[in-house]
Coordinates of C-alpha atoms and ligand atoms in Angstrom, one line a residue:
M1 CA -17.9 107.6 -10.4
G2 CA -19.6 110.4 -11.5
G3 CA -18.4 110.3 -14.9
D4 CA -15.6 113.1 -15.5
E5 CA -12.8 111.4 -13.4
I6 CA -11.7 109.3 -16.3
K7 CA -11.8 112.6 -18.3
F8 CA -9.0 113.7 -15.5
V9 CA -7.6 110.8 -15.7
Q10 CA -7.0 109.9 -19.3
E11 CA -5.6 113.7 -19.2
A12 CA -3.0 112.1 -16.3
F13 CA -2.2 109.3 -18.6
D14 CA -1.5 111.8 -21.9
T15 CA 0.5 114.3 -20.9
N16 CA 2.5 111.9 -18.8
W17 CA 2.1 112.5 -15.1
I18 CA 2.3 109.2 -13.9
S19 CA 4.2 110.0 -10.8
P20 CA 2.8 111.5 -6.8
V21 CA 3.6 115.1 -8.3
G22 CA 1.3 116.3 -10.4
P23 CA -1.1 119.3 -11.2
H24 CA -4.3 116.8 -10.5
I25 CA -2.6 116.4 -7.1
T26 CA -2.7 120.3 -6.4
G27 CA -6.2 120.4 -8.9
F28 CA -7.8 118.8 -5.7
E29 CA -5.9 120.2 -3.3
E30 CA -7.1 123.6 -4.1
D31 CA -10.5 122.0 -4.9
L32 CA -10.7 120.3 -1.2
C33 CA -9.1 123.8 0.6
R34 CA -12.1 125.9 -1.7
Y35 CA -15.2 123.3 -0.2
N36 CA -14.0 123.3 3.1
S37 CA -13.7 127.1 4.0
I38 CA -9.4 126.1 4.8
A39 CA -6.3 127.7 4.0
H40 CA -3.4 124.5 2.6
C41 CA -4.7 121.4 2.0
A42 CA -1.8 117.7 1.4
A43 CA -3.3 115.6 -0.4
L44 CA -1.5 112.1 0.7
S45 CA -2.0 108.1 0.0
S46 CA -4.7 107.7 3.0
G47 CA -6.0 109.1 6.1
T48 CA -4.5 107.0 7.9
A49 CA -1.2 108.8 6.5
A50 CA -2.8 111.6 7.2
I51 CA -3.6 111.2 11.2
H52 CA -0.2 109.9 11.6
L53 CA 2.0 113.0 9.7
A54 CA -0.6 115.3 12.1
M55 CA 0.9 113.6 15.2
I56 CA 4.4 113.6 13.7
I57 CA 4.0 117.3 12.9
L58 CA 2.8 118.0 16.9
G59 CA 5.6 116.6 18.4
V60 CA 4.1 113.2 19.5
E61 CA 7.1 110.5 20.6
R62 CA 7.5 107.5 22.3
G63 CA 5.7 107.1 25.5
D64 CA 3.3 109.8 26.0
E65 CA -0.5 109.8 25.5
V66 CA -2.8 111.3 22.7
L67 CA -6.7 110.6 23.7
C68 CA -8.8 109.4 21.4
T69 CA -12.2 108.9 20.5
S70 CA -12.5 105.1 22.0
F71 CA -15.5 104.5 19.3
T72 CA -14.2 104.7 15.4
F73 CA -12.6 103.1 13.2
S74 CA -8.8 101.4 13.5
G75 CA -7.5 103.9 11.7
T76 CA -7.9 106.3 13.7
C77 CA -5.7 105.6 16.5
N78 CA -3.2 102.9 14.9
S79 CA -0.3 105.4 14.5
I80 CA -0.9 106.2 18.0
A81 CA 1.0 102.8 18.4
Y82 CA 3.6 103.9 15.4
L83 CA 4.8 106.7 17.4
G84 CA 5.4 104.2 20.4
A85 CA 3.0 106.9 22.5
I86 CA -0.2 105.8 24.4
P87 CA -3.7 105.8 23.3
V88 CA -6.2 107.3 26.3
F89 CA -9.9 105.9 24.8
I90 CA -12.9 108.5 25.5
D91 CA -16.2 107.3 25.4
S92 CA -19.1 108.8 24.0
E93 CA -21.9 110.6 24.6
E94 CA -25.5 109.5 24.0
E95 CA -26.8 112.5 21.0
T96 CA -24.0 112.2 18.3
W97 CA -21.9 109.0 19.2
N98 CA -19.1 110.9 19.5
M99 CA -16.9 112.2 22.1
D100 CA -18.1 112.8 25.8
P101 CA -16.5 116.1 26.3
D102 CA -17.2 115.9 30.4
L103 CA -15.1 112.4 30.1
L104 CA -12.7 114.7 28.3
R105 CA -12.4 116.4 31.2
K106 CA -12.1 114.0 33.8
S107 CA -9.4 112.3 31.6
I108 CA -7.5 115.4 30.6
E109 CA -7.6 115.7 34.8
D110 CA -6.5 112.2 35.6
R111 CA -3.4 111.6 33.5
I112 CA -2.5 115.6 35.1
R113 CA -2.4 114.4 38.6
K114 CA -1.4 110.8 37.8
N115 CA 1.2 111.8 35.1
G116 CA 2.2 115.2 35.7
K117 CA 2.4 116.7 32.9
K118 CA -0.9 116.4 29.8
P119 CA -1.6 113.9 27.1
K120 CA 0.0 115.7 23.7
A121 CA -2.9 115.8 21.6
I122 CA -6.6 114.7 21.1
I123 CA -7.9 113.3 18.4
V124 CA -11.5 114.0 17.9
V125 CA -13.4 111.6 15.6
H126 CA -17.2 112.5 13.5
L127 CA -18.2 109.1 13.9
Y128 CA -20.7 107.9 10.5
G129 CA -20.6 111.8 9.1
M130 CA -22.3 113.0 12.7
P131 CA -20.5 116.4 14.0
S132 CA -19.4 115.5 17.2
K133 CA -19.3 117.9 19.9
I134 CA -16.8 120.1 18.8
Q135 CA -17.0 123.0 19.4
E136 CA -17.4 122.1 23.4
I137 CA -14.4 119.9 22.8
M138 CA -12.4 122.6 21.4
S139 CA -12.5 124.9 23.9
I140 CA -11.6 122.5 26.3
A141 CA -8.8 121.5 24.2
R142 CA -8.0 125.1 24.9
E143 CA -8.3 125.5 28.1
Y144 CA -5.7 123.1 28.6
E145 CA -3.8 123.8 25.4
I146 CA -4.0 120.9 23.6
P147 CA -3.9 120.1 19.9
V148 CA -6.8 118.5 18.4
I149 CA -6.2 116.3 15.4
E150 CA -10.0 116.4 13.6
D151 CA -11.2 112.7 11.7
A152 CA -13.2 114.0 9.5
A153 CA -12.2 111.1 7.3
E154 CA -16.3 109.5 7.4
A155 CA -17.7 113.5 7.6
L156 CA -16.3 114.9 4.2
G157 CA -19.3 117.2 3.4
S158 CA -21.2 117.5 7.1
D159 CA -21.0 120.7 8.6
Y160 CA -21.2 122.3 12.4
Q161 CA -23.0 126.2 12.0
G162 CA -22.5 125.8 8.6
K163 CA -18.8 125.3 9.2
K164 CA -17.1 122.1 7.8
L165 CA -16.2 119.0 9.7
G166 CA -12.6 119.3 9.5
T167 CA -11.7 122.8 9.9
F168 CA -11.9 122.9 13.7
G169 CA -8.6 121.3 15.2
D170 CA -5.4 122.1 14.6
F171 CA -5.3 119.6 12.2
G172 CA -8.1 118.1 9.6
V173 CA -7.9 114.6 7.9
Y174 CA -10.3 113.2 5.4
S175 CA -10.8 109.8 3.4
F176 CA -10.8 109.0 -0.1
N177 CA -10.7 104.8 0.8
G178 CA -12.9 103.1 -1.3
N179 CA -16.2 102.9 0.7
K180 CA -16.5 106.6 2.4
I181 CA -19.3 109.6 0.2
I182 CA -16.5 110.2 -2.7
T183 CA -13.1 107.9 -3.2
T184 CA -9.7 108.3 -5.1
S185 CA -9.6 104.2 -4.5
G186 CA -7.7 104.5 -1.7
G187 CA -6.7 108.3 -0.4
G188 CA -6.4 110.9 2.4
A189 CA -5.8 114.4 3.0
L190 CA -4.8 116.4 6.1
V191 CA -5.6 120.5 5.8
A192 CA -5.3 123.4 8.5
E193 CA -5.2 127.0 8.3
N194 CA -1.3 126.9 9.6
A195 CA 0.9 126.9 6.6
A196 CA 4.0 125.8 7.6
W197 CA 2.7 122.4 9.1
I198 CA 1.1 121.1 5.7
Q199 CA 4.5 122.6 4.4
K200 CA 6.2 119.9 6.7
S201 CA 3.6 117.2 6.4
R202 CA 4.4 117.1 2.1
F203 CA 8.2 117.4 3.3
L204 CA 7.6 114.1 5.7
A205 CA 5.1 112.2 3.3
T206 CA 8.1 112.2 0.4
Q207 CA 10.3 110.4 1.8
A208 CA 11.9 113.8 4.2
R209 CA 14.3 114.9 0.9
D210 CA 16.2 117.7 2.1
P211 CA 16.4 120.8 -0.5
A212 CA 19.5 119.4 -2.3
P213 CA 20.7 118.5 -5.7
H214 CA 21.7 115.4 -4.3
Y215 CA 19.5 113.0 -2.0
Q216 CA 20.4 114.3 1.5
H217 CA 17.7 113.3 4.9
S218 CA 18.3 115.2 7.9
E219 CA 15.4 113.1 9.0
I220 CA 13.1 110.0 9.0
G221 CA 10.3 110.2 6.3
Y222 CA 7.3 108.0 4.5
N223 CA 6.1 107.6 1.1
Y224 CA 2.7 108.7 1.6
R225 CA 2.1 111.0 -1.2
L226 CA -1.1 110.7 -3.4
S227 CA -0.3 110.1 -7.1
N228 CA -1.5 112.0 -9.7
V229 CA -3.8 109.3 -11.5
C230 CA -5.6 108.9 -7.6
A231 CA -5.7 112.9 -7.7
G232 CA -7.2 113.3 -11.1
I233 CA -10.1 110.9 -9.8
G234 CA -10.4 112.8 -6.5
R235 CA -11.0 116.2 -8.8
G236 CA -13.6 114.4 -10.5
Q237 CA -15.4 112.8 -7.7
M238 CA -15.2 116.8 -6.3
K239 CA -18.1 117.3 -8.4
V240 CA -20.1 115.2 -7.2
L241 CA -19.9 115.5 -3.7
D242 CA -22.4 117.2 -2.7
E243 CA -24.9 114.6 -4.8
R244 CA -23.7 112.5 -2.9
V245 CA -24.2 113.9 0.3
K246 CA -28.3 114.0 -1.4
Q247 CA -28.2 110.6 -2.1
R248 CA -26.4 109.2 1.7
R249 CA -29.7 111.3 3.3
A250 CA -32.6 110.2 1.2
N251 CA -30.7 106.6 2.3
F252 CA -31.6 107.3 5.3
D253 CA -34.7 109.4 5.1
F254 CA -36.2 106.3 3.5
Y255 CA -35.0 104.0 6.3
V256 CA -36.9 106.6 8.4
K257 CA -39.7 106.4 6.5
Q258 CA -40.3 102.7 6.1
L259 CA -39.2 101.6 9.7
G260 CA -38.8 104.4 12.1
N261 CA -41.9 103.3 13.7
I262 CA -41.6 100.1 14.4
P263 CA -41.7 99.7 18.4
G264 CA -37.1 99.5 19.7
I265 CA -35.9 100.2 15.9
T266 CA -34.8 103.5 16.4
F267 CA -32.3 105.9 14.3
P268 CA -29.7 108.7 15.4
A269 CA -31.1 112.0 15.3
E270 CA -29.8 115.4 13.8
P271 CA -29.2 117.4 16.7
K272 CA -29.8 121.4 15.8
G273 CA -26.9 123.1 14.4
M274 CA -25.9 119.6 13.1
Y275 CA -25.3 118.3 9.5
A276 CA -25.4 115.2 8.7
N277 CA -23.4 113.9 5.0
R278 CA -25.5 110.3 6.4
W279 CA -22.5 107.8 5.2
L280 CA -23.9 105.2 6.7
T281 CA -27.5 105.2 7.5
T282 CA -27.4 103.4 11.5
V283 CA -29.7 101.9 13.6
I284 CA -30.7 100.9 17.2
V285 CA -32.4 97.8 17.6
D286 CA -33.4 97.2 21.5
P287 CA -34.7 93.9 21.9
K288 CA -36.3 94.9 25.3
K289 CA -38.9 96.4 22.9
T290 CA -39.4 94.5 18.8
G291 CA -39.8 91.2 20.6
G292 CA -36.2 90.1 21.2
I293 CA -35.5 90.8 17.9
T294 CA -31.9 91.9 17.9
R295 CA -29.5 93.6 15.1
E296 CA -27.8 90.0 14.8
T297 CA -32.2 88.7 14.0
I298 CA -31.7 91.8 11.5
R299 CA -27.7 91.4 10.3
L300 CA -28.8 87.5 10.0
A301 CA -32.7 88.1 7.7
L302 CA -30.3 90.2 5.3
E303 CA -27.9 88.6 5.0
A304 CA -29.8 85.7 3.5
E305 CA -30.9 87.5 1.1
N306 CA -26.7 88.4 0.1
I307 CA -27.8 91.8 1.9
E308 CA -25.0 93.0 4.0
S309 CA -24.8 95.1 7.1
R310 CA -22.9 95.1 9.4
P311 CA -23.0 96.1 13.7
L312 CA -22.0 99.5 14.4
W313 CA -17.4 100.0 15.4
K314 CA -16.6 97.9 17.3
P315 CA -15.5 100.2 20.1
M316 CA -11.1 100.2 20.6
H317 CA -11.5 100.0 24.3
Q318 CA -12.6 96.0 23.9
Q319 CA -10.2 95.4 20.7
P320 CA -7.4 92.9 21.8
V321 CA -5.1 94.7 20.5
F322 CA -5.7 98.6 22.2
K323 CA -8.2 96.7 25.6
D324 CA -4.8 97.1 28.1
Y325 CA -4.7 100.9 27.3
P326 CA -6.4 103.2 29.4
A327 CA -10.0 104.3 28.9
F328 CA -12.5 106.3 30.4
V329 CA -15.7 104.5 30.0
N330 CA -19.6 105.3 31.2
G331 CA -20.7 102.1 28.7
V332 CA -22.6 104.4 25.8
S333 CA -20.1 102.8 23.0
D334 CA -20.5 98.8 24.3
K335 CA -24.5 99.7 24.3
L336 CA -24.3 101.2 20.5
F337 CA -22.2 97.9 19.6
E338 CA -24.4 95.8 20.8
D339 CA -27.3 96.9 19.9
G340 CA -26.3 98.8 16.6
L341 CA -26.0 98.2 12.7
C342 CA -24.8 99.8 9.2
L343 CA -27.9 99.4 7.1
P344 CA -26.8 99.6 3.3
S345 CA -26.0 103.0 2.4
G346 CA -24.1 103.4 -0.8
S347 CA -24.8 106.6 -2.6
N348 CA -26.2 103.9 -6.0
L349 CA -29.1 102.2 -4.2
T350 CA -32.2 102.7 -6.2
Q351 CA -35.2 102.5 -5.5
V352 CA -36.1 98.5 -6.0
D353 CA -33.2 97.2 -3.8
L354 CA -33.7 99.9 -0.8
E355 CA -36.9 98.4 -1.1
R356 CA -36.6 95.3 -1.2
I357 CA -34.2 96.1 1.7
V358 CA -37.0 97.5 3.9
N359 CA -39.0 94.6 2.9
V360 CA -37.1 91.6 4.5
I361 CA -36.9 94.1 8.3
K362 CA -40.4 94.9 8.2
S363 CA -41.7 90.8 7.3
L364 CA -39.6 90.3 11.2
F365 CA -41.9 92.1 12.3
Ligands
PLP1 C1 -12.9 107.2 11.6 C2 -11.8 106.5 10.4 N1 -10.5 107.3 11.2 C3 -9.6 106.9 9.7 C4 -9.7 106.6 8.3 C5 -8.6 106.0 7.6 O1 -8.6 106.5 7.4 P1 -7.9 105.4 5.8 O2 -8.6 104.4 5.3 O3 -7.9 106.0 4.1 O4 -6.6 105.8 5.6 C6 -10.8 105.6 8.6 C7 -11.7 105.1 6.8 O5 -10.7 103.9 6.2 C8 -12.0 106.4 9.4 O6 -13.7 105.2 9.3

């Protein structure tokens, strides 16, 4: 926490706005719009809820196909299944580890050929805060007239050529889950330039209550709004977002400086024009060049010192629950999962913490 969060929370208590409506929700939405230079925002209970509502508004229905990055967290694609739609997974390119534009084009043409119709939507992810090749992806999506949901759950604060991630697609999604670069304990947001869509998302998120003095419902609704108390935390967090990005990037720079010269250890570079929030510092360990040391050797050595690290996300096309869905794969995310590790990346790591971590890793070499 940055310090001001508790003042906003106290204000919610003092004014008795303990509710999923209230001035902090509006304030937090305005902060997010201003920060990202986007017109409209709905604060919601989670990033998953935001993706779910975006798909409903885009008309995704049972049996429709939705193209989705495979190398991601399950929160990206669970709501495709909530709707009875079919996820079609697209593998990554090597540079940013995100959706491969060539495979995206190939998959669209394949689905049109096989199904006689286009996929209903594309969900593109900016994993670990690294921008995807979003301009290429958007131009393919525009060519085929398929709407794009940009999952920037991990990428608040990142940008592509100065434009904030989450603002390229038809919809953008952020998450404020406890592990994210800023948090409201749990929460999310849906953003768009289209006012009617965001208005519709608020309506659906409030149990789809029709405008009437009594309770009347003409559509199925959801209870997906953020609490005014949590939005107060969010308003405080927005004040320290840029500082958090700086801290995360400093963690990354420290790891690269300390470990980047070890043969077989590589860190993902930031391609030209891209600015990554470095939400998590990730490292690739090539056992052919490290003399047999694997990412698991490193993970276990850290664990023995009570330091948590974690393999990269296991691709969705490898997940037991999703493995039977169509997938366009090229081996890139399989390899990343095999060789990649997320190092401790908290904004509150001290110099002593960081040195302890790199010393454990260095001792293996
Ligand atoms: C890439 C990605 N998409 C979606 C989500 C879902 O967000 P939430 O946890 O707020 O539902 C997360 C994180 O939790 C995520 O990392």
